[in-house]
Structures are given as C-alpha cells and as structure tokens.
XYZ file of C-alpha atoms in Angstrom:
380
model
C 91.502 94.309 112.620
C 94.762 96.031 113.423
C 95.985 97.256 116.765
C 94.344 100.238 118.334
C 96.671 102.834 116.843
C 95.478 102.208 113.296
C 92.261 102.917 111.480
C 90.351 101.571 108.533
C 91.302 104.606 106.439
C 95.001 104.622 107.318
C 96.296 101.018 107.430
C 99.554 100.518 109.227
C 102.745 100.185 107.212
C 105.146 97.355 107.959
C 108.729 96.632 107.008
C 108.287 92.868 107.335
C 105.360 90.463 107.158
C 106.028 87.071 108.772
C 104.290 83.995 107.334
C 104.796 80.803 109.341
C 103.143 77.680 110.740
C 102.459 78.426 114.370
C 102.620 74.879 115.727
C 106.125 74.443 114.266
C 107.915 77.677 115.041
C 105.820 80.230 116.954
C 107.390 79.560 120.367
C 110.883 78.881 119.040
C 112.427 80.308 115.883
C 109.711 82.875 115.144
C 109.765 84.290 118.673
C 113.521 84.909 118.438
C 113.328 86.318 114.902
C 110.493 88.661 115.863
C 112.376 89.880 118.926
C 115.502 90.580 116.847
C 113.580 92.508 114.204
C 111.668 94.605 116.735
C 114.922 95.264 118.585
C 116.277 96.761 115.350
C 113.142 98.940 115.050
C 112.072 96.988 111.978
C 108.296 97.163 112.008
C 107.108 93.569 111.809
C 103.663 92.058 111.314
C 103.089 88.851 113.268
C 99.476 87.719 113.256
C 99.069 86.891 116.947
C 100.274 90.384 117.849
C 98.712 92.500 115.152
C 95.284 90.876 114.882
C 92.696 90.779 117.636
C 92.152 87.490 119.355
C 89.857 85.129 117.506
C 89.836 83.909 113.958
C 92.173 85.484 111.460
C 90.538 87.573 108.761
C 91.789 87.154 105.192
C 91.074 90.751 104.193
C 93.121 92.085 107.113
C 96.024 89.815 106.246
C 95.935 90.875 102.616
C 95.998 94.515 103.683
C 99.000 93.804 105.916
C 100.826 92.026 103.077
C 100.112 94.845 100.632
C 101.408 97.378 103.157
C 104.644 95.498 103.879
C 107.978 95.891 102.123
C 109.241 92.335 102.664
C 107.329 89.081 103.200
C 109.450 86.519 105.044
C 107.964 83.056 104.545
C 109.245 80.430 106.992
C 108.562 77.039 105.445
C 108.711 74.417 108.190
C 107.773 70.720 108.260
C 104.038 71.332 108.588
C 103.738 74.609 106.674
C 102.373 72.954 103.535
C 99.975 70.853 105.630
C 98.083 73.988 106.614
C 95.352 75.227 104.231
C 95.528 78.609 105.928
C 99.302 78.939 105.395
C 98.967 77.932 101.763
C 96.156 80.405 101.147
C 98.216 83.105 102.825
C 101.119 82.148 100.559
C 98.897 82.522 97.487
C 98.084 86.073 98.630
C 101.780 86.843 99.180
C 102.838 85.535 95.783
C 100.017 87.449 94.079
C 101.222 90.694 95.674
C 104.822 89.784 94.786
C 103.819 89.230 91.160
C 102.491 92.800 91.051
C 105.859 94.040 92.298
C 104.474 95.344 95.590
C 106.413 93.161 98.034
C 109.768 91.399 98.158
C 109.558 87.722 99.157
C 112.260 86.026 101.212
C 111.823 82.272 101.796
C 113.367 80.566 104.822
C 113.499 76.759 104.676
C 113.507 75.705 108.306
C 114.297 72.032 108.886
C 113.046 71.172 105.401
C 114.788 70.566 102.087
C 114.147 73.291 99.492
C 114.155 70.651 96.733
C 111.354 68.734 98.477
C 109.298 71.908 98.609
C 110.013 72.899 95.017
C 109.313 69.421 93.603
C 106.627 68.665 96.223
C 107.934 65.230 97.081
C 108.444 63.231 100.297
C 106.404 64.676 103.180
C 105.127 67.574 101.074
C 103.604 65.085 98.639
C 101.784 63.332 101.498
C 100.393 66.621 102.730
C 99.069 67.534 99.287
C 97.418 64.152 98.864
C 95.325 64.998 101.927
C 94.511 68.421 100.509
C 93.310 66.834 97.275
C 90.845 64.705 99.246
C 89.359 67.740 101.019
C 89.686 70.752 98.715
C 88.552 71.543 95.184
C 90.959 71.053 92.293
C 91.499 74.750 91.455
C 92.388 75.616 95.048
C 94.991 72.864 95.326
C 96.521 73.835 91.989
C 96.890 77.441 93.181
C 98.580 76.216 96.376
C 100.989 74.022 94.428
C 101.895 76.849 92.068
C 102.477 79.307 94.922
C 104.738 76.842 96.726
C 106.701 76.114 93.543
C 107.156 79.810 92.848
C 108.288 80.429 96.411
C 110.882 77.654 96.293
C 112.312 79.168 93.118
C 113.314 82.348 94.977
C 116.752 82.574 96.552
C 116.424 82.320 100.318
C 117.988 80.814 103.427
C 118.106 77.199 104.592
C 118.629 76.157 108.209
C 120.844 73.225 107.227
C 123.402 75.677 105.840
C 123.942 77.232 109.297
C 125.518 75.536 112.296
C 122.779 76.814 114.610
C 119.720 79.055 114.709
C 121.664 82.051 116.009
C 123.783 82.112 112.859
C 120.663 81.763 110.734
C 119.023 84.664 112.589
C 122.108 86.821 112.054
C 122.064 86.143 108.313
C 118.346 86.830 107.984
C 118.280 90.046 110.023
C 121.349 91.427 108.257
C 119.829 90.733 104.858
C 116.515 92.318 105.852
C 118.312 95.354 107.267
C 120.327 95.765 104.065
C 117.236 95.373 101.898
C 115.348 98.017 103.857
C 118.311 100.369 103.760
C 118.733 100.171 100.017
C 114.995 100.196 99.332
C 115.036 103.687 100.843
C 117.905 104.697 98.575
C 117.313 106.186 95.112
C 119.017 104.349 92.214
C 121.836 106.862 91.934
C 122.820 106.231 95.548
C 123.024 102.440 95.230
C 126.758 102.362 94.675
C 127.770 100.328 97.694
C 127.880 103.687 99.505
C 131.684 103.775 99.443
C 131.528 107.418 98.387
C 128.161 108.475 99.780
C 127.134 107.118 103.173
C 130.634 106.335 104.435
C 131.631 109.928 103.733
C 128.564 111.133 105.614
C 129.404 108.939 108.600
C 132.937 110.332 108.742
C 131.474 113.829 108.999
C 128.702 112.836 111.405
C 130.630 110.826 113.989
C 132.214 113.820 115.779
C 128.772 115.417 116.100
C 127.177 112.301 117.591
C 129.561 112.147 120.568
C 128.731 108.481 121.150
C 130.964 108.214 124.228
C 129.308 111.144 125.991
C 127.707 110.625 129.388
C 126.288 114.122 129.559
C 122.628 115.103 129.234
C 120.479 114.273 126.202
C 121.912 115.544 122.906
C 119.578 116.556 120.087
C 120.991 117.000 116.591
C 119.340 117.650 113.243
C 119.972 116.267 109.767
C 118.784 118.654 107.081
C 118.466 117.965 103.366
C 116.097 119.145 100.645
C 115.427 115.751 99.039
C 113.483 113.014 100.821
C 114.869 109.650 99.679
C 118.527 110.357 100.347
C 117.795 111.845 103.760
C 115.668 108.880 104.811
C 118.279 106.407 103.591
C 121.005 108.245 105.479
C 118.890 108.309 108.645
C 118.374 104.544 108.529
C 122.056 103.980 107.692
C 123.162 106.031 110.699
C 120.682 104.224 112.941
C 121.868 100.770 111.837
C 125.481 101.794 112.398
C 125.102 103.016 115.973
C 121.973 101.524 117.626
C 123.912 98.737 119.379
C 125.739 101.345 121.456
C 122.481 102.201 123.261
C 120.425 100.311 125.840
C 117.119 101.288 124.212
C 116.566 102.560 120.697
C 113.748 103.542 118.362
C 113.488 104.525 114.684
C 110.319 106.423 113.735
C 110.132 105.973 109.967
C 107.941 108.736 108.576
C 106.646 111.208 111.119
C 105.265 113.451 108.359
C 103.007 110.638 107.143
C 101.006 110.381 110.358
C 97.412 111.575 109.781
C 97.040 115.106 111.116
C 93.853 114.486 113.091
C 95.532 111.895 115.336
C 99.109 113.056 114.984
C 100.192 114.003 118.482
C 98.584 111.155 120.447
C 99.548 108.628 117.758
C 103.148 109.837 117.669
C 103.641 109.568 121.413
C 101.911 106.173 121.577
C 103.978 104.917 118.644
C 107.212 105.907 120.338
C 106.255 104.468 123.722
C 105.177 101.163 122.177
C 108.242 100.837 119.962
C 110.682 101.646 122.742
C 109.292 98.669 124.675
C 110.519 96.397 121.903
C 107.105 95.382 120.642
C 103.655 96.489 119.606
C 101.572 95.557 122.608
C 98.702 97.739 123.701
C 100.315 98.519 127.029
C 100.349 102.260 127.580
C 102.031 102.388 130.995
C 103.935 105.521 129.979
C 104.906 106.360 133.549
C 106.704 103.045 134.028
C 108.407 103.318 130.662
C 109.631 106.850 131.373
C 110.992 105.779 134.747
C 112.989 103.017 133.065
C 114.289 105.302 130.307
C 115.537 107.870 132.837
C 118.309 105.427 133.765
C 119.134 104.284 130.237
C 121.213 105.535 127.334
C 118.598 105.883 124.573
C 118.779 106.473 120.817
C 115.771 108.019 119.053
C 115.737 108.781 115.316
C 112.664 110.682 114.149
C 112.673 110.746 110.354
C 110.908 113.224 108.091
C 109.587 115.650 110.702
C 107.729 118.639 109.254
C 105.914 120.335 112.158
C 107.022 121.893 115.420
C 104.137 120.171 117.217
C 105.672 116.789 116.400
C 108.903 117.769 118.137
C 106.953 119.113 121.100
C 105.142 115.784 121.454
C 108.342 113.750 121.299
C 110.268 116.073 123.619
C 107.892 115.207 126.451
C 109.507 111.788 126.337
C 113.088 112.330 125.196
C 113.725 115.004 127.827
C 113.430 112.149 130.322
C 116.140 110.000 128.708
C 119.200 109.054 130.703
C 122.719 110.523 130.386
C 124.455 109.954 127.066
C 121.192 109.642 125.135
C 120.978 110.875 121.555
C 118.029 112.195 119.543
C 118.396 112.654 115.769
C 115.750 114.665 113.909
C 115.693 114.623 110.086
C 113.784 117.191 108.067
C 113.819 119.236 104.872
C 112.856 122.358 106.847
C 115.986 123.817 108.420
C 114.009 126.618 110.106
C 112.041 123.978 112.000
C 115.239 122.767 113.671
C 116.270 126.312 114.552
C 112.816 127.153 115.918
C 112.997 124.163 118.242
C 116.401 125.307 119.475
C 118.499 122.530 117.889
C 121.980 124.027 117.557
C 123.855 121.116 116.006
C 122.643 120.645 112.428
C 124.280 118.373 109.858
C 123.623 119.729 106.388
C 123.359 117.495 103.327
C 123.536 119.103 99.914
C 122.469 117.392 96.671
C 125.109 117.069 93.986
C 124.387 118.759 90.720
C 123.569 116.546 87.747
C 126.983 116.780 86.057
C 128.712 115.927 89.352
C 126.534 112.825 89.658
C 127.596 111.781 86.168
C 131.250 112.357 86.976
C 130.977 110.296 90.164
C 129.389 107.397 88.333
C 132.133 107.439 85.719
C 134.748 107.346 88.471
C 133.284 104.172 89.949
C 132.912 102.463 86.591
C 129.200 102.774 85.837
C 128.165 102.896 82.190
C 126.398 105.989 80.858
C 123.165 104.089 80.231
C 123.002 103.099 83.915
C 122.644 106.708 85.048
C 119.360 107.793 86.576
C 119.432 111.443 85.571
C 117.869 113.886 87.980
C 117.769 111.508 90.942
C 119.210 112.464 94.274
C 122.747 111.702 95.359
C 123.832 113.450 98.506
C 127.249 114.525 99.667
C 128.232 115.894 103.064
C 129.223 119.478 103.309
C 129.371 120.088 107.041
C 127.956 119.628 110.464
C 127.265 123.139 111.600
C 126.744 124.728 114.954
C 123.850 127.105 114.310
C 123.981 130.309 116.235
C-alpha cells in the first residue's frame, strides 16, 4: 500500500523509482541520493518509505514503477544475489519495453562488463539461483540483467568519489525530467526559448529581496510549455532558498480530497521527505524564519490558492511563490498583481525559428507548442 495521502483509485505519481539492494546501499549511497532528489523536489519512490512496514507487495511495486517517469537501478555487489531485486528488475524492464518508463542503470562498486556477461561474482550468484529456482524464472532474470547492462548509465569507478557520482546522477535526472515536460518543438537546447524567458523573468523574481512574501503568476494557454518553463525556473533558482517545494500538477488532484491533500502534500514535501508526520504547527514556525520558494504548477481553481495561502502567508522575508495557470482571471481574482505572460508562437514563426537553428523541415512537429516571452506585466 502507498502512504496515507494516496488511494487505490488514484495511485501516486513519481518522478523516480529507486531499485537497489538494501544491505549494500540503503544506509550509504541510497540515503544520500534519496535526500538529494527530495531536496530538489523530485518525487522519489523508495520502498521503505512508500510501503507500509512488513513484506513488500509485488502489485504495489509494479504500480509504482508504472507511475514513475524514471527507474534508477543501482546495481551493487549483492544486487544480483537477491531474487527480489531480480524480480523487481524484470518488472522494470517489462515496463521499459512498453515505453512507459526510462531506465537509468548505476553500477556501484561493480564492473558493468561483469553484469552484462554475468561472469565473476555474478556467475556465482546465478549458480545458486539455478539450484533454488525454476529454469524459466532464472532465464528471465538473466535476460533482464543483460538488457539493463546494455543501457548507458553511470559507473562509480569513473568518479573520484560518491559526491561527484551523486552530482552527475541528479543533474542527469533533473535534465531528463525537464525535457520530458517539454514538447518536441521546444527541445532545442533552449538557447532561444527558456533562456529568453529567464532574462524576462529575473527582474520580476527579485531574488535578492528581503521584504515580505512575493507572489507572482505565470500565465500561458498551452500546458506543456508552461509546465516545462515552471520546472526550468525552479531548477535555476531553488538553491537560493533555505526551503523549497515544487508542486507538479495541482489541477490533477482529485476534487473530493483536493484541499486537504494539497495542504498535506505541501507540508510533507517542504520537510524534505514523504513521512506521515503532520506537525503543521512546527513546520510553520520553522518556515516563518526561512526564505522559502514554492512553485505551484497548473493551478485551475481559486480554492487551491486559498488552501496554499494558509501556509505561504507564514513564509519568512524574501520568500517567493510562483503560480502557473492557463486562467489569467484566476490570478487576478486572487489579487496577484505581477503576472508573466507567455504567448505561443504561430506555426510559421515556429518553422522560421527551426530553420534559423539548423533543423531540417522533416524534423518539425507542426502544431506543437513553442513559447516566447512577451512581457512580465503589472496588472492593475
């Protein structure tokens, strides 16, 4: 089962699913990786946090894999000795084969060639499996491991220490999530698109301010470009704040549990994890003295802003709240005066832009969204 904020009809969505051998890495590498990802507001599934205590349930894990964007598989010395890890890997590779998850292998203190060819210690581990498991099961494990090792990943021996490895992994995950939210026509290294937006946005953000909480809106008609821009802005500036939180898709929260879920989701995320602790009073007291960044993406109801404002009105000086929506009147109704407007380029302008940066005509994705900044406006 998932944590208390989810239900059987609305499974939680994750950015990253972590697959690892607990006895090798849970208290070391995995704990640091998980902390880094959560600190970047990258929603991460880690079985000992997301599942209730007791035995792990295959159906729940499969649901988590299917509802994740990236599966990060940390292959350590004893990963292939674990029947459970190998069965989990089979599930991951099956979902990957359907095109529903991106797989990123991390070879931690093991040689990728040993894993791919299943020699040395890996061979010993499989000999034991063959004595205990049926033939078809072992074959499926071998195939999954071979397929995994054929995917480009990261290897600990290529980095001088774990901190460098963590930096590489988290940057790659962040980039993958950013561009997965970007429609094909925007995937142009963002030299024209997002960088131009940031140039327009920076004066509105007032990142050096120590005044009261600032609330600004980002308005655009299309969804993909707006969401990609919101994540891009967040990744660019979150390190300037003591606490930070990115709420991915506020609109997607089921209506019948929207307000309580939204506030719980924010309070849990701002702690830097997904524990069940709901000590909102203690959290608010801490946030009153901190510079906080909150990005609430894809808001579509005034009630959602009301729920969040109960918390962000308590943020410390210099805090910043960014609300993205396709409903400009919603921002005005809430009293947000600073609104950054994003207008979609017309089709022929998209074509002209692609020609300028050297794309071939057949590469164009006609009708997709490519956004350009027009202004950050002070609404009266």
